[in-house]
Structure formats: C-alpha cells, structure tokens
Coordinates of N, CA and C in Angstrom, one line a residue:
M1 N 117.8 87.2 107.9 CA 118.5 86.5 106.8 C 117.8 86.7 105.5
T2 N 118.5 87.1 104.4 CA 117.8 87.4 103.2 C 117.3 86.1 102.5
T3 N 116.2 86.2 101.8 CA 115.6 85.1 101.2 C 115.9 85.0 99.7
T4 N 116.7 86.0 99.2 CA 117.0 86.1 97.8 C 117.6 84.8 97.2
P5 N 118.6 84.2 97.8 CA 119.2 82.9 97.3 C 118.1 81.8 97.2
Y6 N 117.2 81.8 98.2 CA 116.2 80.8 98.2 C 115.2 81.0 97.0
F7 N 114.9 82.3 96.8 CA 114.0 82.5 95.6 C 114.6 82.2 94.3
D8 N 115.9 82.5 94.2 CA 116.6 82.2 92.9 C 116.6 80.7 92.7
K9 N 116.8 79.9 93.7 CA 116.8 78.4 93.6 C 115.4 77.9 93.3
Y10 N 114.4 78.6 94.0 CA 113.0 78.2 93.8 C 112.6 78.4 92.4
S11 N 112.9 79.6 91.9 CA 112.6 79.9 90.5 C 113.2 79.0 89.5
R12 N 114.4 78.6 89.7 CA 115.1 77.7 88.8 C 114.4 76.3 88.8
T13 N 114.1 75.9 90.0 CA 113.5 74.6 90.2 C 112.1 74.5 89.5
K14 N 111.3 75.6 89.7 CA 110.0 75.6 89.0 C 110.1 75.7 87.5
I15 N 111.1 76.4 87.0 CA 111.3 76.4 85.5 C 111.7 75.0 85.0
Q16 N 112.5 74.3 85.8 CA 112.9 72.9 85.4 C 111.7 72.0 85.3
I17 N 110.8 72.2 86.3 CA 109.6 71.4 86.4 C 108.7 71.7 85.2
Q18 N 108.5 73.0 84.9 CA 107.7 73.4 83.7 C 108.3 72.9 82.4
D19 N 109.6 73.0 82.3 CA 110.2 72.5 81.0 C 110.1 71.0 80.9
L20 N 110.2 70.2 82.0 CA 110.0 68.8 81.9 C 108.6 68.4 81.6
E21 N 107.6 69.1 82.2 CA 106.2 68.9 81.9 C 105.9 69.2 80.4
T22 N 106.5 70.3 79.9 CA 106.3 70.6 78.5 C 106.8 69.5 77.6
Y23 N 108.0 69.0 78.0 CA 108.7 68.0 77.2 C 107.9 66.7 77.2
I24 N 107.4 66.3 78.4 CA 106.6 65.1 78.5 C 105.3 65.2 77.7
G25 N 104.7 66.4 77.7 CA 103.5 66.6 76.9 C 103.7 66.4 75.4
A26 N 104.9 66.6 74.9 CA 105.2 66.4 73.5 C 105.6 64.9 73.2
L27 N 105.8 64.1 74.2 CA 106.2 62.7 73.9 C 104.9 61.8 73.6
P28 N 105.1 60.8 72.9 CA 104.0 59.8 72.7 C 103.5 59.2 74.0
K29 N 102.3 58.9 74.1 CA 101.7 58.3 75.4 C 102.4 57.0 75.8
N30 N 102.9 56.3 74.8 CA 103.5 55.0 75.2 C 105.0 55.1 75.3
S31 N 105.6 56.3 75.3 CA 107.0 56.5 75.4 C 107.6 56.0 76.7
P32 N 108.6 55.1 76.7 CA 109.2 54.7 78.0 C 109.9 55.8 78.8
A33 N 110.2 56.9 78.1 CA 110.8 58.0 78.8 C 109.9 58.7 79.8
R34 N 108.6 58.5 79.6 CA 107.6 59.2 80.5 C 107.8 58.9 82.0
T35 N 108.0 57.6 82.2 CA 108.1 57.1 83.6 C 109.3 57.8 84.3
S36 N 110.5 57.8 83.7 CA 111.7 58.3 84.3 C 111.5 59.9 84.5
L37 N 110.9 60.5 83.5 CA 110.7 62.0 83.6 C 109.7 62.3 84.6
S38 N 108.7 61.5 84.8 CA 107.7 61.8 85.9 C 108.4 61.7 87.2
R39 N 109.3 60.7 87.4 CA 110.0 60.6 88.7 C 110.9 61.8 88.9
A40 N 111.5 62.3 87.8 CA 112.3 63.4 88.0 C 111.5 64.7 88.4
I41 N 110.3 64.8 87.8 CA 109.4 65.9 88.2 C 109.0 65.8 89.6
N42 N 108.7 64.6 90.1 CA 108.3 64.4 91.5 C 109.4 64.8 92.4
T43 N 110.7 64.4 92.1 CA 111.8 64.8 92.9 C 112.0 66.3 92.9
L44 N 111.9 67.0 91.8 CA 112.0 68.4 91.7 C 110.9 69.1 92.5
Q45 N 109.7 68.6 92.4 CA 108.6 69.2 93.1 C 108.8 69.1 94.6
K46 N 109.3 68.0 95.1 CA 109.6 67.9 96.5 C 110.7 68.9 96.9
E47 N 111.7 69.1 96.1 CA 112.7 70.0 96.3 C 112.1 71.5 96.4
A48 N 111.2 71.7 95.4 CA 110.6 73.1 95.4 C 109.8 73.3 96.6
D49 N 109.0 72.3 97.1 CA 108.2 72.4 98.3 C 109.1 72.7 99.5
K50 N 110.2 72.0 99.5 CA 111.2 72.2 100.7 C 111.7 73.6 100.7
I51 N 112.1 74.2 99.5 CA 112.6 75.5 99.4 C 111.5 76.5 99.8
R52 N 110.3 76.3 99.4 CA 109.2 77.2 99.7 C 108.9 77.2 101.2
N53 N 109.0 76.0 101.8 CA 108.8 76.0 103.3 C 109.9 76.7 104.0
Q54 N 111.1 76.6 103.5 CA 112.3 77.3 104.1 C 112.1 78.8 104.0
I55 N 111.6 79.3 102.9 CA 111.3 80.8 102.7 C 110.2 81.2 103.7
A56 N 109.1 80.4 103.8 CA 108.0 80.7 104.7 C 108.5 80.7 106.2
E57 N 109.4 79.8 106.5 CA 109.9 79.8 107.9 C 110.7 81.0 108.2
L58 N 111.5 81.5 107.2 CA 112.3 82.7 107.4 C 111.4 83.9 107.6
E59 N 110.2 83.9 107.0 CA 109.3 85.0 107.0 C 108.2 84.9 108.1
T60 N 108.4 83.9 109.0 CA 107.4 83.7 110.1 C 107.2 84.9 111.0
D61 N 108.4 85.5 111.4 CA 108.3 86.7 112.3 C 107.6 87.9 111.6
F62 N 107.8 88.0 110.3 CA 107.2 89.1 109.5 C 105.7 88.8 109.5
L63 N 105.3 87.6 109.3 CA 103.8 87.2 109.3 C 103.2 87.5 110.7
K64 N 103.9 87.1 111.7 CA 103.4 87.3 113.1 C 103.2 88.8 113.4
R65 N 104.0 89.7 112.9 CA 103.9 91.1 113.1 C 102.6 91.6 112.4
I66 N 102.3 91.1 111.3 CA 101.0 91.5 110.6 C 99.8 91.0 111.3
V67 N 99.9 89.7 111.7 CA 98.7 89.1 112.4 C 98.4 89.8 113.7
S68 N 99.5 90.3 114.4 CA 99.3 90.9 115.7 C 98.4 92.2 115.6
K69 N 98.3 92.7 114.4 CA 97.5 94.0 114.2 C 96.0 93.7 114.1
Y70 N 95.7 92.4 113.9 CA 94.3 92.0 113.8 C 93.7 91.5 115.1
H71 N 92.8 92.2 115.7 CA 92.3 91.8 117.0 C 90.7 91.6 116.8
N72 N 90.3 90.4 117.2 CA 88.8 90.2 117.2 C 88.5 89.1 118.1
E73 N 87.5 89.3 119.0 CA 87.2 88.3 120.0 C 86.6 87.0 119.4
R74 N 86.1 87.0 118.2 CA 85.5 85.9 117.6 C 86.5 85.0 116.9
L75 N 87.7 85.5 116.7 CA 88.8 84.8 115.9 C 90.0 84.5 116.8
E76 N 90.5 83.3 116.8 CA 91.7 82.9 117.5 C 92.9 83.4 116.7
K77 N 93.9 83.7 117.5 CA 95.2 84.2 116.8 C 95.7 83.1 115.9
Q78 N 95.6 81.8 116.3 CA 96.1 80.7 115.6 C 95.4 80.6 114.2
D79 N 94.1 80.9 114.2 CA 93.3 80.8 113.0 C 93.7 81.9 112.0
L80 N 94.0 83.1 112.6 CA 94.5 84.2 111.8 C 95.9 83.9 111.2
F81 N 96.7 83.3 112.1 CA 98.0 82.9 111.6 C 98.0 81.9 110.5
Q82 N 97.1 80.9 110.6 CA 97.0 79.9 109.5 C 96.5 80.5 108.2
E83 N 95.5 81.4 108.3 CA 95.0 82.1 107.1 C 96.2 83.0 106.5
G84 N 96.9 83.7 107.3 CA 98.0 84.5 106.8 C 99.1 83.6 106.2
Y85 N 99.3 82.4 106.8 CA 100.4 81.5 106.3 C 100.0 81.0 104.9
Q86 N 98.8 80.7 104.7 CA 98.4 80.3 103.4 C 98.6 81.4 102.3
A87 N 98.3 82.6 102.8 CA 98.5 83.8 101.9 C 100.0 84.0 101.6
L88 N 100.8 83.7 102.6 CA 102.2 83.8 102.5 C 102.8 82.8 101.5
L89 N 102.2 81.6 101.5 CA 102.6 80.6 100.5 C 102.2 81.0 99.1
K90 N 101.0 81.6 99.0 CA 100.6 82.0 97.7 C 101.5 83.1 97.1
S91 N 101.9 84.0 98.0 CA 102.8 85.1 97.6 C 104.1 84.6 97.2
I92 N 104.6 83.5 97.8 CA 105.9 82.9 97.4 C 105.8 82.3 96.1
D93 N 104.7 81.7 95.8 CA 104.5 81.0 94.5 C 104.4 82.0 93.3
T94 N 103.9 83.2 93.6 CA 103.6 84.2 92.5 C 104.7 85.3 92.4
Y95 N 105.6 85.3 93.4 CA 106.6 86.4 93.5 C 107.6 86.2 92.4
D96 N 108.0 87.3 91.7 CA 109.1 87.3 90.7 C 110.2 88.2 91.2
P97 N 111.3 87.7 91.6 CA 112.4 88.6 92.1 C 112.9 89.6 91.0
T98 N 112.8 89.3 89.7 CA 113.3 90.1 88.7 C 112.6 91.5 88.6
F99 N 111.4 91.6 89.2 CA 110.7 92.9 89.1 C 111.3 94.0 90.0
G100 N 112.2 93.6 90.9 CA 112.9 94.5 91.8 C 112.1 95.0 93.0
V101 N 111.0 94.3 93.3 CA 110.1 94.7 94.4 C 110.5 93.8 95.6
P102 N 110.8 94.3 96.8 CA 111.1 93.5 97.9 C 110.0 92.5 98.2
F103 N 110.4 91.3 98.6 CA 109.4 90.2 98.8 C 108.4 90.6 99.9
E104 N 108.8 91.2 101.0 CA 107.9 91.5 102.1 C 106.9 92.5 101.7
A105 N 107.3 93.5 100.8 CA 106.3 94.5 100.3 C 105.3 93.8 99.5
Y106 N 105.7 92.8 98.7 CA 104.8 92.1 97.8 C 103.9 91.2 98.7
A107 N 104.4 90.4 99.6 CA 103.7 89.5 100.4 C 102.7 90.2 101.3
Y108 N 103.0 91.4 101.8 CA 102.2 92.2 102.7 C 100.8 92.4 102.1
I109 N 100.7 92.6 100.8 CA 99.4 92.9 100.2 C 98.6 91.6 100.2
W110 N 99.2 90.5 99.9 CA 98.5 89.2 99.9 C 98.0 88.9 101.3
I111 N 98.8 89.0 102.3 CA 98.5 88.6 103.7 C 97.4 89.5 104.2
R112 N 97.6 90.9 104.0 CA 96.6 91.8 104.5 C 95.2 91.6 103.9
K113 N 95.2 91.3 102.6 CA 93.9 91.1 101.9 C 93.2 89.8 102.5
S114 N 94.0 88.8 102.7 CA 93.5 87.5 103.2 C 92.9 87.7 104.6
L115 N 93.7 88.3 105.4 CA 93.2 88.5 106.8 C 92.0 89.5 106.9
S116 N 92.0 90.5 106.1 CA 90.9 91.5 106.1 C 89.6 90.8 105.7
Q117 N 89.7 89.9 104.6 CA 88.5 89.2 104.2 C 88.0 88.2 105.3
M118 N 89.0 87.6 105.9 CA 88.6 86.6 107.0 C 87.9 87.4 108.1
V119 N 88.4 88.5 108.5 CA 87.7 89.3 109.6 C 86.3 89.7 109.2
E120 N 86.2 90.2 107.9 CA 85.0 90.8 107.5 C 83.9 89.7 107.3
T121 N 84.3 88.5 106.8 CA 83.3 87.5 106.4 C 83.0 86.5 107.6
Q122 N 83.8 86.4 108.6 CA 83.6 85.4 109.6 C 83.4 85.9 111.0
T123 N 83.3 87.2 111.2 CA 83.1 87.7 112.6 C 81.6 88.0 112.9
G124 N 80.8 87.9 111.9 CA 79.3 88.1 112.2 C 78.6 86.9 112.6
P125 N 77.3 86.9 112.9 CA 76.6 85.7 113.3 C 76.4 84.8 112.1
V126 N 76.4 85.3 110.9 CA 76.4 84.5 109.7 C 77.5 84.8 108.7
R127 N 78.2 83.8 108.2 CA 79.3 84.1 107.3 C 78.8 84.7 106.0
I128 N 79.4 85.9 105.7 CA 79.0 86.6 104.5 C 80.0 86.2 103.3
P129 N 79.4 85.9 102.2 CA 80.2 85.6 101.0 C 81.2 86.7 100.6
D130 N 82.4 86.4 100.2 CA 83.4 87.4 99.8 C 82.8 88.4 98.8
S131 N 82.1 87.8 97.8 CA 81.6 88.7 96.7 C 80.6 89.8 97.3
V132 N 79.8 89.4 98.3 CA 78.9 90.4 98.9 C 79.7 91.4 99.7
V133 N 80.7 91.0 100.4 CA 81.6 91.9 101.1 C 82.2 93.0 100.2
R134 N 82.7 92.5 99.1 CA 83.4 93.4 98.1 C 82.3 94.4 97.5
A135 N 81.1 93.8 97.2 CA 80.1 94.7 96.6 C 79.7 95.8 97.6
N136 N 79.5 95.4 98.9 CA 79.1 96.4 99.9 C 80.2 97.4 100.1
R137 N 81.5 97.0 100.1 CA 82.6 97.9 100.3 C 82.6 99.0 99.2
K138 N 82.4 98.5 97.9 CA 82.4 99.4 96.8 C 81.2 100.4 96.8
A139 N 80.1 99.8 97.2 CA 78.9 100.6 97.2 C 78.9 101.7 98.3
N140 N 79.6 101.5 99.4 CA 79.7 102.4 100.5 C 80.9 103.3 100.4
A141 N 81.8 103.1 99.4 CA 83.0 103.9 99.3 C 82.6 105.3 98.9
P142 N 83.3 106.4 99.4 CA 83.1 107.8 99.0 C 83.3 107.9 97.5
V143 N 82.6 108.8 96.9 CA 82.8 109.0 95.4 C 83.8 110.1 95.1
H144 N 84.3 110.9 96.1 CA 85.3 111.9 95.9 C 86.7 111.3 95.9
G145 N 87.6 112.0 95.3 CA 89.0 111.5 95.3 C 89.2 110.6 94.2
C146 N 90.3 109.9 94.2 CA 90.7 108.9 93.2 C 90.7 107.5 93.8
S147 N 90.3 106.5 93.1 CA 90.2 105.2 93.6 C 91.2 104.3 92.9
F148 N 91.8 103.3 93.6 CA 92.7 102.4 93.0 C 92.4 101.0 93.6
E149 N 92.3 100.0 92.8 CA 91.7 98.7 93.3 C 92.7 97.5 93.0
P150 N 93.8 97.4 93.7 CA 94.7 96.2 93.6 C 94.1 95.1 94.3
Y151 N 94.1 93.9 93.7 CA 93.6 92.7 94.4 C 92.2 92.9 95.0
E152 N 91.4 93.7 94.2 CA 90.0 93.8 94.5 C 89.7 94.6 95.8
D153 N 90.7 95.2 96.4 CA 90.4 96.1 97.5 C 90.3 97.5 97.0
T154 N 89.7 98.4 97.8 CA 89.4 99.8 97.4 C 90.1 100.7 98.4
Y155 N 90.9 101.7 97.9 CA 91.5 102.6 98.7 C 91.1 104.0 98.2
I156 N 90.8 104.9 99.0 CA 90.4 106.3 98.6 C 91.6 107.2 99.0
I157 N 92.1 108.0 98.1 CA 93.2 108.9 98.4 C 92.7 110.3 98.1
D158 N 93.5 111.3 98.6 CA 93.2 112.7 98.4 C 93.5 113.0 96.9
E159 N 92.9 114.2 96.5 CA 93.1 114.7 95.2 C 94.6 115.0 95.1
P160 N 95.3 114.6 94.0 CA 96.7 115.0 93.9 C 96.9 116.5 93.6
N161 N 98.0 117.0 94.2 CA 98.3 118.4 93.9 C 99.0 118.6 92.6
A162 N 99.4 119.8 92.3 CA 100.0 120.1 91.0 C 101.3 119.4 90.8
E163 N 102.1 119.4 91.8 CA 103.4 118.7 91.7 C 103.3 117.2 91.5
E164 N 102.4 116.6 92.2 CA 102.1 115.2 92.0 C 101.6 114.8 90.6
L165 N 100.7 115.7 90.1 CA 100.2 115.5 88.7 C 101.4 115.6 87.7
H166 N 102.3 116.6 88.0 CA 103.4 116.7 87.1 C 104.3 115.5 87.1
I167 N 104.6 115.0 88.3 CA 105.4 113.8 88.4 C 104.8 112.6 87.7
C168 N 103.4 112.4 87.9 CA 102.7 111.4 87.2 C 102.8 111.5 85.7
R169 N 102.6 112.7 85.2 CA 102.7 112.9 83.7 C 104.1 112.6 83.2
E170 N 105.1 113.1 84.0 CA 106.5 112.8 83.5 C 106.9 111.3 83.6
T171 N 106.4 110.7 84.6 CA 106.7 109.2 84.8 C 106.0 108.5 83.6
K172 N 104.8 108.8 83.3 CA 104.0 108.1 82.3 C 104.7 108.4 80.9
R173 N 105.2 109.6 80.7 CA 105.9 110.0 79.5 C 107.2 109.2 79.3
F174 N 107.9 109.1 80.4 CA 109.2 108.4 80.4 C 109.0 106.9 80.1
L175 N 108.0 106.2 80.8 CA 107.7 104.8 80.6 C 107.2 104.5 79.2
T176 N 106.4 105.4 78.7 CA 105.9 105.2 77.3 C 107.0 105.3 76.4
C177 N 107.9 106.2 76.6 CA 109.1 106.4 75.7 C 110.0 105.1 75.7
C178 N 110.2 104.6 77.0 CA 111.0 103.4 77.1 C 110.4 102.2 76.4
I179 N 109.1 102.0 76.6 CA 108.4 100.9 75.9 C 108.4 101.0 74.4
D180 N 108.2 102.3 73.9 CA 108.2 102.5 72.5 C 109.5 102.2 71.8
N181 N 110.6 102.3 72.6 CA 111.9 102.0 72.1 C 112.3 100.6 72.1
L182 N 111.5 99.7 72.7 CA 111.7 98.3 72.7 C 111.4 97.7 71.3
D183 N 112.0 96.5 71.0 CA 111.6 95.9 69.8 C 110.2 95.4 69.8
N184 N 109.6 95.1 68.7 CA 108.2 94.8 68.6 C 107.7 93.7 69.5
T185 N 108.4 92.6 69.6 CA 108.0 91.4 70.4 C 107.9 91.8 71.8
R186 N 109.0 92.4 72.4 CA 109.1 92.7 73.8 C 108.0 93.7 74.2
R187 N 107.8 94.7 73.3 CA 106.8 95.7 73.5 C 105.4 95.1 73.6
K188 N 105.1 94.2 72.7 CA 103.8 93.6 72.7 C 103.6 92.7 74.0
I189 N 104.7 92.1 74.4 CA 104.5 91.2 75.6 C 104.2 92.1 76.9
L190 N 104.9 93.2 77.0 CA 104.7 94.1 78.2 C 103.3 94.7 78.1
L191 N 102.9 95.2 76.9 CA 101.6 95.8 76.8 C 100.5 94.8 77.1
K192 N 100.6 93.6 76.6 CA 99.6 92.5 76.8 C 99.6 92.1 78.3
R193 N 100.7 92.0 78.9 CA 100.8 91.5 80.2 C 100.4 92.5 81.3
Y194 N 100.8 93.7 81.1 CA 100.6 94.7 82.2 C 99.6 95.8 81.9
F195 N 99.4 96.1 80.6 CA 98.6 97.3 80.3 C 97.1 96.9 80.0
T196 N 96.6 96.1 80.8 CA 95.2 95.7 80.7 C 94.5 95.8 82.0
N197 N 93.3 95.4 82.2 CA 92.6 95.5 83.5 C 93.1 94.6 84.6
K198 N 93.9 93.6 84.2 CA 94.4 92.7 85.2 C 95.8 92.1 84.7
L199 N 96.6 91.5 85.6 CA 97.8 90.9 85.2 C 97.6 89.7 84.4
I200 N 98.0 89.6 83.2 CA 97.8 88.4 82.3 C 98.9 87.4 82.6
P201 N 98.5 86.1 82.8 CA 99.5 85.1 83.0 C 100.5 84.9 81.9
L202 N 101.7 84.5 82.2 CA 102.7 84.3 81.2 C 102.2 83.3 80.2
E203 N 101.6 82.2 80.6 CA 101.1 81.1 79.7 C 100.2 81.7 78.7
E204 N 99.3 82.6 79.0 CA 98.3 83.1 78.1 C 99.0 84.0 77.1
V205 N 100.0 84.8 77.5 CA 100.8 85.7 76.6 C 101.6 84.8 75.6
A206 N 102.2 83.8 76.2 CA 103.0 82.9 75.3 C 102.2 82.2 74.2
Q207 N 101.0 81.8 74.6 CA 100.1 81.1 73.7 C 99.6 82.1 72.6
E208 N 99.4 83.3 72.9 CA 98.9 84.3 72.0 C 100.0 84.6 70.9
Y209 N 101.2 84.6 71.3 CA 102.3 85.0 70.4 C 103.0 83.7 69.8
G210 N 102.6 82.6 70.2 CA 103.1 81.3 69.6 C 104.6 81.0 70.0
I211 N 104.9 81.4 71.3 CA 106.3 81.1 71.8 C 106.1 80.4 73.1
S212 N 107.2 79.8 73.6 CA 107.1 79.0 74.9 C 107.0 80.0 76.1
R213 N 106.6 79.5 77.2 CA 106.5 80.3 78.4 C 107.8 80.8 78.8
E214 N 108.9 80.0 78.7 CA 110.2 80.4 79.1 C 110.7 81.5 78.2
Q215 N 110.5 81.4 76.9 CA 110.9 82.5 76.0 C 110.2 83.8 76.4
T216 N 108.9 83.7 76.7 CA 108.1 84.9 77.1 C 108.7 85.5 78.4
R217 N 109.0 84.6 79.3 CA 109.6 85.1 80.6 C 110.9 85.8 80.4
L218 N 111.8 85.2 79.6 CA 113.1 85.8 79.3 C 112.9 87.1 78.6
L219 N 112.0 87.2 77.6 CA 111.8 88.5 76.8 C 111.3 89.5 77.8
E220 N 110.3 89.2 78.6 CA 109.8 90.1 79.6 C 110.9 90.6 80.6
K221 N 111.7 89.7 81.1 CA 112.8 90.0 82.0 C 113.8 91.0 81.3
S222 N 114.1 90.7 80.0 CA 115.0 91.5 79.3 C 114.4 92.9 79.1
A223 N 113.2 93.0 78.8 CA 112.5 94.3 78.6 C 112.5 95.1 79.8
L224 N 112.2 94.5 81.0 CA 112.2 95.2 82.3 C 113.5 95.7 82.7
Q225 N 114.6 94.9 82.4 CA 115.9 95.2 82.7 C 116.4 96.5 81.9
D226 N 116.0 96.5 80.6 CA 116.3 97.6 79.8 C 115.6 98.9 80.3
I227 N 114.4 98.8 80.8 CA 113.7 100.0 81.3 C 114.4 100.4 82.6
K228 N 114.8 99.5 83.4 CA 115.5 99.8 84.7 C 116.8 100.5 84.4
K229 N 117.5 100.1 83.4 CA 118.8 100.7 83.0 C 118.5 102.2 82.5
K230 N 117.5 102.3 81.7 CA 117.2 103.7 81.3 C 116.7 104.6 82.4
L231 N 116.0 104.0 83.4 CA 115.6 104.8 84.6 C 116.8 105.2 85.4
Y232 N 117.7 104.2 85.6 CA 119.0 104.5 86.3 C 119.8 105.6 85.6
Y233 N 119.9 105.5 84.3 CA 120.7 106.5 83.5 C 120.0 107.9 83.6
S234 N 118.6 107.9 83.6 CA 117.9 109.1 83.7 C 118.1 109.8 85.0
K235 N 118.1 109.0 86.1 CA 118.3 109.6 87.4 C 119.7 110.1 87.6
A236 N 120.7 109.3 87.0 CA 122.1 109.8 87.1 C 122.3 111.1 86.3
T237 N 121.7 111.2 85.2 CA 121.8 112.4 84.3 C 121.2 113.6 85.1
S238 N 120.0 113.4 85.7 CA 119.4 114.5 86.5 C 120.2 114.9 87.6
F239 N 120.9 114.0 88.3 CA 121.7 114.3 89.4 C 123.0 115.1 89.0
R240 N 123.5 114.7 87.8 CA 124.7 115.5 87.3 C 124.3 116.9 87.0
R241 N 123.1 117.0 86.4 CA 122.6 118.4 86.0 C 122.4 119.2 87.3
T242 N 121.9 118.6 88.3 CA 121.7 119.3 89.6 C 122.9 119.8 90.2
I243 N 124.0 119.0 90.3 CA 125.2 119.4 91.0 C 126.0 120.4 90.1
H244 N 125.7 120.4 88.8 CA 126.4 121.4 88.0 C 125.6 122.7 87.9

C-alpha cells in the first residue's frame, strides 16, 4: 500500500503546527488566545504522531528486510530492529515528497547508516564512540578512485569512463542552465540550500533572506518543479530527435 496520501497529510499537519507556533510567538505573552492555540497545536501534534506511526507500520516489512541483512552474535535482532525503527521515524520526519525521490530509497540510507554504526560501535568488548569509528574509516579508506560522503559514510567507486564523464558534464551544464534561468530569489534559495557542504535547513535559509519558512518552502518547491519540467521537456525533445 502506498504511503503517499499519508505523507501529504503529514506534511500539511506539520505546516499547520509550524504556522500556529509562529503565530503564537508573535502574540503578547498575556494574550488569552495563547491557551486555545496551544490546545490546537497539541491536538495537531497528536494527529501528526498518529500519521507518522501509520507510515512506520506500513514500512515495517521494508525495515525487517534491511535488518535481516545484519547478522552479529553480540546483537539481538530485536535490538537491531529498534535501532532501525528509530532511523525510520527520523527519515519520515525529514522526508519531502516534492523532491520526487521514493520514500524507501530515502529511508534506506538512514536505516543502513544507523544499523552500520550500531554494529561497528557496539560489537567489540568496549563501545567505540561514533566519531572514532568515522575517523578510522576515513583513515583506512583507499586513496584511489573518487569518494562521496553522504551522511558521513564513505564509499569508494571506480574511476569514471569517458562516457560517464560526458554524462556528468552535460548534466551539470543542464542543471546550471536551469538554475540560471530562475528568478533571483528562487535561484539564491536553491544555491544556499543545496550547493554548500551540507543541506541547509529551511529555517536558516528563510532567516537569511527575511521571509517565512513556508514562503521559502513554496519558492523551493516551485523552483524544483520548474527544473523537473525542463528536464522532462529535454528528454522528450531528445526522444523525438532520436526517432526522427
């Protein structure tokens, strides 16, 4: 069963909570409206938690398949499942359906990272701090090839061939062109949020440009939709050229 309707409802509920919290923050401390608005936020938060649990329940089999790949005599399956479940909840909280990435592909990274860290840090005679594990992993990684470090993990891949380099250059050129064609505000939001060393939170981007978090989210969504449309048109044009 698809989780898309649940995510749509979950996103709307979280936005309602954030809007109410922002509104309460602007009210005087002795305002009588604070009490009723606080109750409304608590009600919405309970609804959001219920939806999140429903999504997690639908993804339980997916989580079990990942956990089943981790075998260690020092760790119980139930402990691994609980660790993975917490990562699943975190992925639900941070997932944005508007990016067009399937949820399970997004959650897989969170769950795998969490389980790998648990196995590495807790299966020895002494628990090793996560920071030490990451430092050792980077120190022992081969220096050849290309490295990419999402979520502080390291993956070593082979040298790209000429065709792959050409695809990368063309993709970069196309995305740069799409971003340059956006209006100034949306271009700045995408560059600030994604083209740095880490993903910048919406709140930080909104604060820098003096607009609300919701305005920032909508501008980002609009920019990404424009890029997706240009990508679709580009693919369709290439296909028509091919068949002719």
